[in-house]
JSON list of C-alpha atoms in Angstrom, two decimals:
[
{"chain": "A", "resi": 15, "resn": "UNK", "atom": "CA", "xyz": [-27.29, 22.38, -11.51]},
{"chain": "A", "resi": 16, "resn": "UNK", "atom": "CA", "xyz": [-27.50, 22.12, -7.73]},
{"chain": "A", "resi": 17, "resn": "UNK", "atom": "CA", "xyz": [-28.81, 18.83, -6.39]},
{"chain": "A", "resi": 18, "resn": "UNK", "atom": "CA", "xyz": [-29.31, 17.20, -9.79]},
{"chain": "A", "resi": 19, "resn": "UNK", "atom": "CA", "xyz": [-27.50, 13.97, -10.54]},
{"chain": "A", "resi": 20, "resn": "UNK", "atom": "CA", "xyz": [-26.00, 14.09, -14.01]},
{"chain": "A", "resi": 21, "resn": "UNK", "atom": "CA", "xyz": [-25.62, 10.91, -16.11]},
{"chain": "A", "resi": 22, "resn": "UNK", "atom": "CA", "xyz": [-21.83, 10.90, -15.71]},
{"chain": "A", "resi": 23, "resn": "UNK", "atom": "CA", "xyz": [-21.77, 11.51, -11.95]},
{"chain": "A", "resi": 24, "resn": "UNK", "atom": "CA", "xyz": [-20.11, 8.65, -10.16]},
{"chain": "A", "resi": 25, "resn": "UNK", "atom": "CA", "xyz": [-22.71, 7.09, -7.88]},
{"chain": "A", "resi": 26, "resn": "UNK", "atom": "CA", "xyz": [-22.09, 5.47, -4.51]},
{"chain": "A", "resi": 27, "resn": "UNK", "atom": "CA", "xyz": [-24.25, 2.49, -5.49]},
{"chain": "A", "resi": 28, "resn": "UNK", "atom": "CA", "xyz": [-22.27, 1.67, -8.66]},
{"chain": "A", "resi": 29, "resn": "UNK", "atom": "CA", "xyz": [-19.02, -0.02, -7.67]},
{"chain": "A", "resi": 30, "resn": "UNK", "atom": "CA", "xyz": [-17.09, -3.22, -7.94]},
{"chain": "A", "resi": 31, "resn": "UNK", "atom": "CA", "xyz": [-14.28, -4.66, -5.83]},
{"chain": "A", "resi": 32, "resn": "UNK", "atom": "CA", "xyz": [-12.27, -7.14, -7.87]},
{"chain": "A", "resi": 33, "resn": "UNK", "atom": "CA", "xyz": [-9.80, -9.31, -5.96]},
{"chain": "A", "resi": 34, "resn": "UNK", "atom": "CA", "xyz": [-7.30, -11.18, -8.11]},
{"chain": "A", "resi": 35, "resn": "UNK", "atom": "CA", "xyz": [-7.48, -14.91, -7.51]},
{"chain": "A", "resi": 36, "resn": "UNK", "atom": "CA", "xyz": [-11.05, -14.87, -6.14]},
{"chain": "A", "resi": 37, "resn": "UNK", "atom": "CA", "xyz": [-14.39, -15.38, -7.89]},
{"chain": "A", "resi": 38, "resn": "UNK", "atom": "CA", "xyz": [-16.53, -12.27, -8.51]},
{"chain": "A", "resi": 39, "resn": "UNK", "atom": "CA", "xyz": [-17.68, -10.89, -5.15]},
{"chain": "A", "resi": 40, "resn": "UNK", "atom": "CA", "xyz": [-20.89, -8.86, -4.81]},
{"chain": "A", "resi": 41, "resn": "UNK", "atom": "CA", "xyz": [-20.46, -6.70, -1.72]},
{"chain": "A", "resi": 42, "resn": "UNK", "atom": "CA", "xyz": [-23.60, -4.84, -0.62]},
{"chain": "A", "resi": 43, "resn": "UNK", "atom": "CA", "xyz": [-21.55, -2.13, 1.13]},
{"chain": "A", "resi": 44, "resn": "UNK", "atom": "CA", "xyz": [-17.92, -1.07, 1.27]},
{"chain": "A", "resi": 45, "resn": "UNK", "atom": "CA", "xyz": [-16.71, 1.50, 3.79]},
{"chain": "A", "resi": 46, "resn": "UNK", "atom": "CA", "xyz": [-14.61, 4.44, 2.70]},
{"chain": "A", "resi": 47, "resn": "UNK", "atom": "CA", "xyz": [-10.87, 3.88, 2.40]},
{"chain": "A", "resi": 48, "resn": "UNK", "atom": "CA", "xyz": [-8.53, 6.53, 3.76]},
{"chain": "A", "resi": 49, "resn": "UNK", "atom": "CA", "xyz": [-5.14, 6.86, 2.08]},
{"chain": "A", "resi": 50, "resn": "UNK", "atom": "CA", "xyz": [-3.05, 8.70, 4.66]},
{"chain": "A", "resi": 51, "resn": "UNK", "atom": "CA", "xyz": [0.49, 10.01, 5.01]},
{"chain": "A", "resi": 52, "resn": "UNK", "atom": "CA", "xyz": [2.58, 9.33, 8.07]},
{"chain": "A", "resi": 53, "resn": "UNK", "atom": "CA", "xyz": [3.18, 12.58, 9.96]},
{"chain": "A", "resi": 54, "resn": "UNK", "atom": "CA", "xyz": [5.63, 13.72, 12.56]},
{"chain": "A", "resi": 55, "resn": "UNK", "atom": "CA", "xyz": [5.23, 16.35, 15.27]},
{"chain": "A", "resi": 56, "resn": "UNK", "atom": "CA", "xyz": [7.80, 19.13, 15.16]},
{"chain": "A", "resi": 57, "resn": "UNK", "atom": "CA", "xyz": [9.22, 21.04, 18.16]},
{"chain": "A", "resi": 58, "resn": "UNK", "atom": "CA", "xyz": [7.43, 24.23, 17.05]},
{"chain": "A", "resi": 59, "resn": "UNK", "atom": "CA", "xyz": [4.02, 22.53, 17.61]},
{"chain": "A", "resi": 60, "resn": "UNK", "atom": "CA", "xyz": [3.42, 21.96, 13.87]},
{"chain": "A", "resi": 61, "resn": "UNK", "atom": "CA", "xyz": [3.41, 18.76, 11.87]},
{"chain": "A", "resi": 62, "resn": "UNK", "atom": "CA", "xyz": [5.25, 17.63, 8.77]},
{"chain": "A", "resi": 63, "resn": "UNK", "atom": "CA", "xyz": [4.97, 14.75, 6.37]},
{"chain": "A", "resi": 64, "resn": "UNK", "atom": "CA", "xyz": [6.89, 11.66, 7.40]},
{"chain": "A", "resi": 65, "resn": "UNK", "atom": "CA", "xyz": [7.23, 10.82, 3.72]},
{"chain": "A", "resi": 66, "resn": "UNK", "atom": "CA", "xyz": [5.56, 7.41, 3.89]},
{"chain": "A", "resi": 67, "resn": "UNK", "atom": "CA", "xyz": [1.98, 6.28, 3.39]},
{"chain": "A", "resi": 68, "resn": "UNK", "atom": "CA", "xyz": [0.26, 4.37, 6.17]},
{"chain": "A", "resi": 69, "resn": "UNK", "atom": "CA", "xyz": [-1.49, 1.03, 5.66]},
{"chain": "A", "resi": 70, "resn": "UNK", "atom": "CA", "xyz": [-5.25, 1.25, 5.13]},
{"chain": "A", "resi": 71, "resn": "UNK", "atom": "CA", "xyz": [-8.27, -0.63, 6.43]},
{"chain": "A", "resi": 72, "resn": "UNK", "atom": "CA", "xyz": [-11.88, -0.93, 5.27]},
{"chain": "A", "resi": 73, "resn": "UNK", "atom": "CA", "xyz": [-14.90, -3.15, 5.70]},
{"chain": "A", "resi": 74, "resn": "UNK", "atom": "CA", "xyz": [-16.97, -4.94, 3.08]},
{"chain": "A", "resi": 75, "resn": "UNK", "atom": "CA", "xyz": [-20.39, -6.54, 3.62]},
{"chain": "A", "resi": 76, "resn": "UNK", "atom": "CA", "xyz": [-21.18, -9.77, 1.80]},
{"chain": "A", "resi": 77, "resn": "UNK", "atom": "CA", "xyz": [-24.65, -11.38, 1.96]},
{"chain": "A", "resi": 78, "resn": "UNK", "atom": "CA", "xyz": [-24.54, -14.49, 4.15]},
{"chain": "A", "resi": 79, "resn": "UNK", "atom": "CA", "xyz": [-26.51, -16.52, 1.60]},
{"chain": "A", "resi": 80, "resn": "UNK", "atom": "CA", "xyz": [-23.86, -16.04, -1.14]},
{"chain": "A", "resi": 81, "resn": "UNK", "atom": "CA", "xyz": [-22.28, -19.36, -0.20]},
{"chain": "A", "resi": 82, "resn": "UNK", "atom": "CA", "xyz": [-19.64, -19.64, -2.94]},
{"chain": "A", "resi": 83, "resn": "UNK", "atom": "CA", "xyz": [-18.46, -16.08, -2.31]},
{"chain": "A", "resi": 84, "resn": "UNK", "atom": "CA", "xyz": [-18.45, -16.62, 1.45]},
{"chain": "A", "resi": 85, "resn": "UNK", "atom": "CA", "xyz": [-16.42, -19.82, 0.98]},
{"chain": "A", "resi": 86, "resn": "UNK", "atom": "CA", "xyz": [-13.86, -17.88, -1.10]},
{"chain": "A", "resi": 87, "resn": "UNK", "atom": "CA", "xyz": [-13.58, -15.26, 1.66]},
{"chain": "A", "resi": 88, "resn": "UNK", "atom": "CA", "xyz": [-13.19, -18.00, 4.30]},
{"chain": "A", "resi": 89, "resn": "UNK", "atom": "CA", "xyz": [-10.33, -19.59, 2.35]},
{"chain": "A", "resi": 90, "resn": "UNK", "atom": "CA", "xyz": [-8.68, -16.17, 1.98]},
{"chain": "A", "resi": 91, "resn": "UNK", "atom": "CA", "xyz": [-9.08, -15.56, 5.74]},
{"chain": "A", "resi": 92, "resn": "UNK", "atom": "CA", "xyz": [-7.46, -18.94, 6.48]},
{"chain": "A", "resi": 93, "resn": "UNK", "atom": "CA", "xyz": [-4.50, -18.06, 4.21]},
{"chain": "A", "resi": 94, "resn": "UNK", "atom": "CA", "xyz": [-3.53, -15.32, 6.69]},
{"chain": "A", "resi": 95, "resn": "UNK", "atom": "CA", "xyz": [-3.59, -17.67, 9.69]},
{"chain": "A", "resi": 96, "resn": "UNK", "atom": "CA", "xyz": [-0.67, -19.74, 10.97]},
{"chain": "A", "resi": 97, "resn": "UNK", "atom": "CA", "xyz": [0.98, -21.17, 8.94]},
{"chain": "A", "resi": 98, "resn": "UNK", "atom": "CA", "xyz": [0.58, -18.03, 6.82]},
{"chain": "A", "resi": 99, "resn": "UNK", "atom": "CA", "xyz": [0.35, -18.71, 3.09]},
{"chain": "A", "resi": 100, "resn": "UNK", "atom": "CA", "xyz": [2.75, -16.76, 0.87]},
{"chain": "A", "resi": 101, "resn": "UNK", "atom": "CA", "xyz": [-0.29, -15.73, -1.23]},
{"chain": "A", "resi": 102, "resn": "UNK", "atom": "CA", "xyz": [-2.44, -14.31, 1.59]},
{"chain": "A", "resi": 103, "resn": "UNK", "atom": "CA", "xyz": [-1.80, -10.74, 0.42]},
{"chain": "A", "resi": 104, "resn": "UNK", "atom": "CA", "xyz": [-3.62, -10.03, -2.83]},
{"chain": "A", "resi": 105, "resn": "UNK", "atom": "CA", "xyz": [-4.04, -7.27, -5.38]},
{"chain": "A", "resi": 106, "resn": "UNK", "atom": "CA", "xyz": [-7.49, -5.74, -5.79]},
{"chain": "A", "resi": 107, "resn": "UNK", "atom": "CA", "xyz": [-9.16, -3.05, -7.88]},
{"chain": "A", "resi": 108, "resn": "UNK", "atom": "CA", "xyz": [-11.91, -0.80, -6.60]},
{"chain": "A", "resi": 109, "resn": "UNK", "atom": "CA", "xyz": [-13.91, 0.57, -9.54]},
{"chain": "A", "resi": 110, "resn": "UNK", "atom": "CA", "xyz": [-16.43, 3.40, -9.06]},
{"chain": "A", "resi": 111, "resn": "UNK", "atom": "CA", "xyz": [-18.83, 3.80, -11.99]},
{"chain": "A", "resi": 112, "resn": "UNK", "atom": "CA", "xyz": [-21.03, 6.59, -13.33]},
{"chain": "A", "resi": 113, "resn": "UNK", "atom": "CA", "xyz": [-24.71, 6.27, -14.13]},
{"chain": "A", "resi": 114, "resn": "UNK", "atom": "CA", "xyz": [-24.01, 6.11, -17.87]},
{"chain": "A", "resi": 115, "resn": "UNK", "atom": "CA", "xyz": [-21.15, 3.65, -17.44]},
{"chain": "A", "resi": 116, "resn": "UNK", "atom": "CA", "xyz": [-18.90, 5.91, -19.53]},
{"chain": "A", "resi": 117, "resn": "UNK", "atom": "CA", "xyz": [-17.06, 7.59, -16.65]},
{"chain": "A", "resi": 118, "resn": "UNK", "atom": "CA", "xyz": [-15.32, 5.77, -13.85]},
{"chain": "A", "resi": 119, "resn": "UNK", "atom": "CA", "xyz": [-12.65, 6.13, -11.21]},
{"chain": "A", "resi": 120, "resn": "UNK", "atom": "CA", "xyz": [-10.53, 3.21, -10.12]},
{"chain": "A", "resi": 121, "resn": "UNK", "atom": "CA", "xyz": [-7.93, 2.42, -7.51]},
{"chain": "A", "resi": 122, "resn": "UNK", "atom": "CA", "xyz": [-5.43, -0.42, -7.28]},
{"chain": "A", "resi": 123, "resn": "UNK", "atom": "CA", "xyz": [-5.12, -1.83, -3.77]},
{"chain": "A", "resi": 124, "resn": "UNK", "atom": "CA", "xyz": [-1.83, -3.61, -3.06]},
{"chain": "A", "resi": 125, "resn": "UNK", "atom": "CA", "xyz": [-1.12, -6.13, -0.31]},
{"chain": "A", "resi": 126, "resn": "UNK", "atom": "CA", "xyz": [-4.77, -6.64, 0.67]},
{"chain": "A", "resi": 127, "resn": "UNK", "atom": "CA", "xyz": [-5.64, -9.34, 3.20]},
{"chain": "A", "resi": 128, "resn": "UNK", "atom": "CA", "xyz": [-8.55, -10.34, 5.45]},
{"chain": "A", "resi": 129, "resn": "UNK", "atom": "CA", "xyz": [-7.98, -9.38, 9.09]},
{"chain": "A", "resi": 130, "resn": "UNK", "atom": "CA", "xyz": [-11.43, -9.93, 10.60]},
{"chain": "A", "resi": 131, "resn": "UNK", "atom": "CA", "xyz": [-14.81, -11.58, 10.01]},
{"chain": "A", "resi": 132, "resn": "UNK", "atom": "CA", "xyz": [-17.93, -10.29, 11.77]},
{"chain": "A", "resi": 133, "resn": "UNK", "atom": "CA", "xyz": [-21.34, -11.91, 11.92]},
{"chain": "A", "resi": 134, "resn": "UNK", "atom": "CA", "xyz": [-24.52, -9.81, 11.92]},
{"chain": "A", "resi": 135, "resn": "UNK", "atom": "CA", "xyz": [-26.42, -8.79, 15.02]},
{"chain": "A", "resi": 136, "resn": "UNK", "atom": "CA", "xyz": [-29.33, -11.21, 15.28]},
{"chain": "A", "resi": 137, "resn": "UNK", "atom": "CA", "xyz": [-32.73, -10.74, 16.91]},
{"chain": "A", "resi": 138, "resn": "UNK", "atom": "CA", "xyz": [-36.04, -12.64, 16.74]},
{"chain": "A", "resi": 139, "resn": "UNK", "atom": "CA", "xyz": [-38.09, -9.42, 16.46]},
{"chain": "A", "resi": 140, "resn": "UNK", "atom": "CA", "xyz": [-36.41, -8.42, 13.19]},
{"chain": "A", "resi": 141, "resn": "UNK", "atom": "CA", "xyz": [-38.68, -8.52, 10.13]},
{"chain": "A", "resi": 142, "resn": "UNK", "atom": "CA", "xyz": [-36.16, -10.40, 8.02]},
{"chain": "A", "resi": 143, "resn": "UNK", "atom": "CA", "xyz": [-33.47, -7.94, 6.94]},
{"chain": "A", "resi": 144, "resn": "UNK", "atom": "CA", "xyz": [-30.64, -9.29, 4.79]},
{"chain": "A", "resi": 145, "resn": "UNK", "atom": "CA", "xyz": [-27.98, -10.99, 6.93]},
{"chain": "A", "resi": 146, "resn": "UNK", "atom": "CA", "xyz": [-24.47, -9.96, 5.91]},
{"chain": "A", "resi": 147, "resn": "UNK", "atom": "CA", "xyz": [-21.03, -11.03, 7.01]},
{"chain": "A", "resi": 148, "resn": "UNK", "atom": "CA", "xyz": [-18.76, -8.02, 7.49]},
{"chain": "A", "resi": 149, "resn": "UNK", "atom": "CA", "xyz": [-15.18, -8.61, 6.39]},
{"chain": "A", "resi": 150, "resn": "UNK", "atom": "CA", "xyz": [-12.41, -6.26, 7.52]},
{"chain": "A", "resi": 151, "resn": "UNK", "atom": "CA", "xyz": [-9.68, -5.93, 4.92]},
{"chain": "A", "resi": 152, "resn": "UNK", "atom": "CA", "xyz": [-6.29, -4.30, 5.36]},
{"chain": "A", "resi": 153, "resn": "UNK", "atom": "CA", "xyz": [-3.73, -3.34, 2.77]},
{"chain": "A", "resi": 154, "resn": "UNK", "atom": "CA", "xyz": [-0.35, -1.79, 2.17]},
{"chain": "A", "resi": 155, "resn": "UNK", "atom": "CA", "xyz": [-0.87, 0.80, -0.56]},
{"chain": "A", "resi": 156, "resn": "UNK", "atom": "CA", "xyz": [-3.59, 2.38, -2.67]},
{"chain": "A", "resi": 157, "resn": "UNK", "atom": "CA", "xyz": [-2.91, 3.91, -6.09]},
{"chain": "A", "resi": 158, "resn": "UNK", "atom": "CA", "xyz": [-5.39, 5.84, -8.23]},
{"chain": "A", "resi": 159, "resn": "UNK", "atom": "CA", "xyz": [-5.46, 4.66, -11.83]}
]
């Protein structure tokens, strides 16, 4: 049925990003993650697979008023700074859920770390939108489960 959302369709507003070693984090938005192969240019003007997967990067928005979650992200960010902690790279699971909760798709993200923190744009004329801190996360590999 065209345009109708079925109960077992996976919805873009039903997701969870679970990072091992951190408390539950409630991100209000997560950008798409591209899992990409390394390529090489050939002399005949075509390309071929380089055989290896490239690292990935994505952003995740966390409400500024979620103080415990923000503190956990700050500690994780500090782990990647000099002197770098041996545990700064973590394992995470991205779980996409259906409307019924019976169907899901999940991905394991290996070697994930925080590479950037961004504060929101602020303006006095705003009517009070939710302030979020945007965290940029990078990782080594992504595997579908």
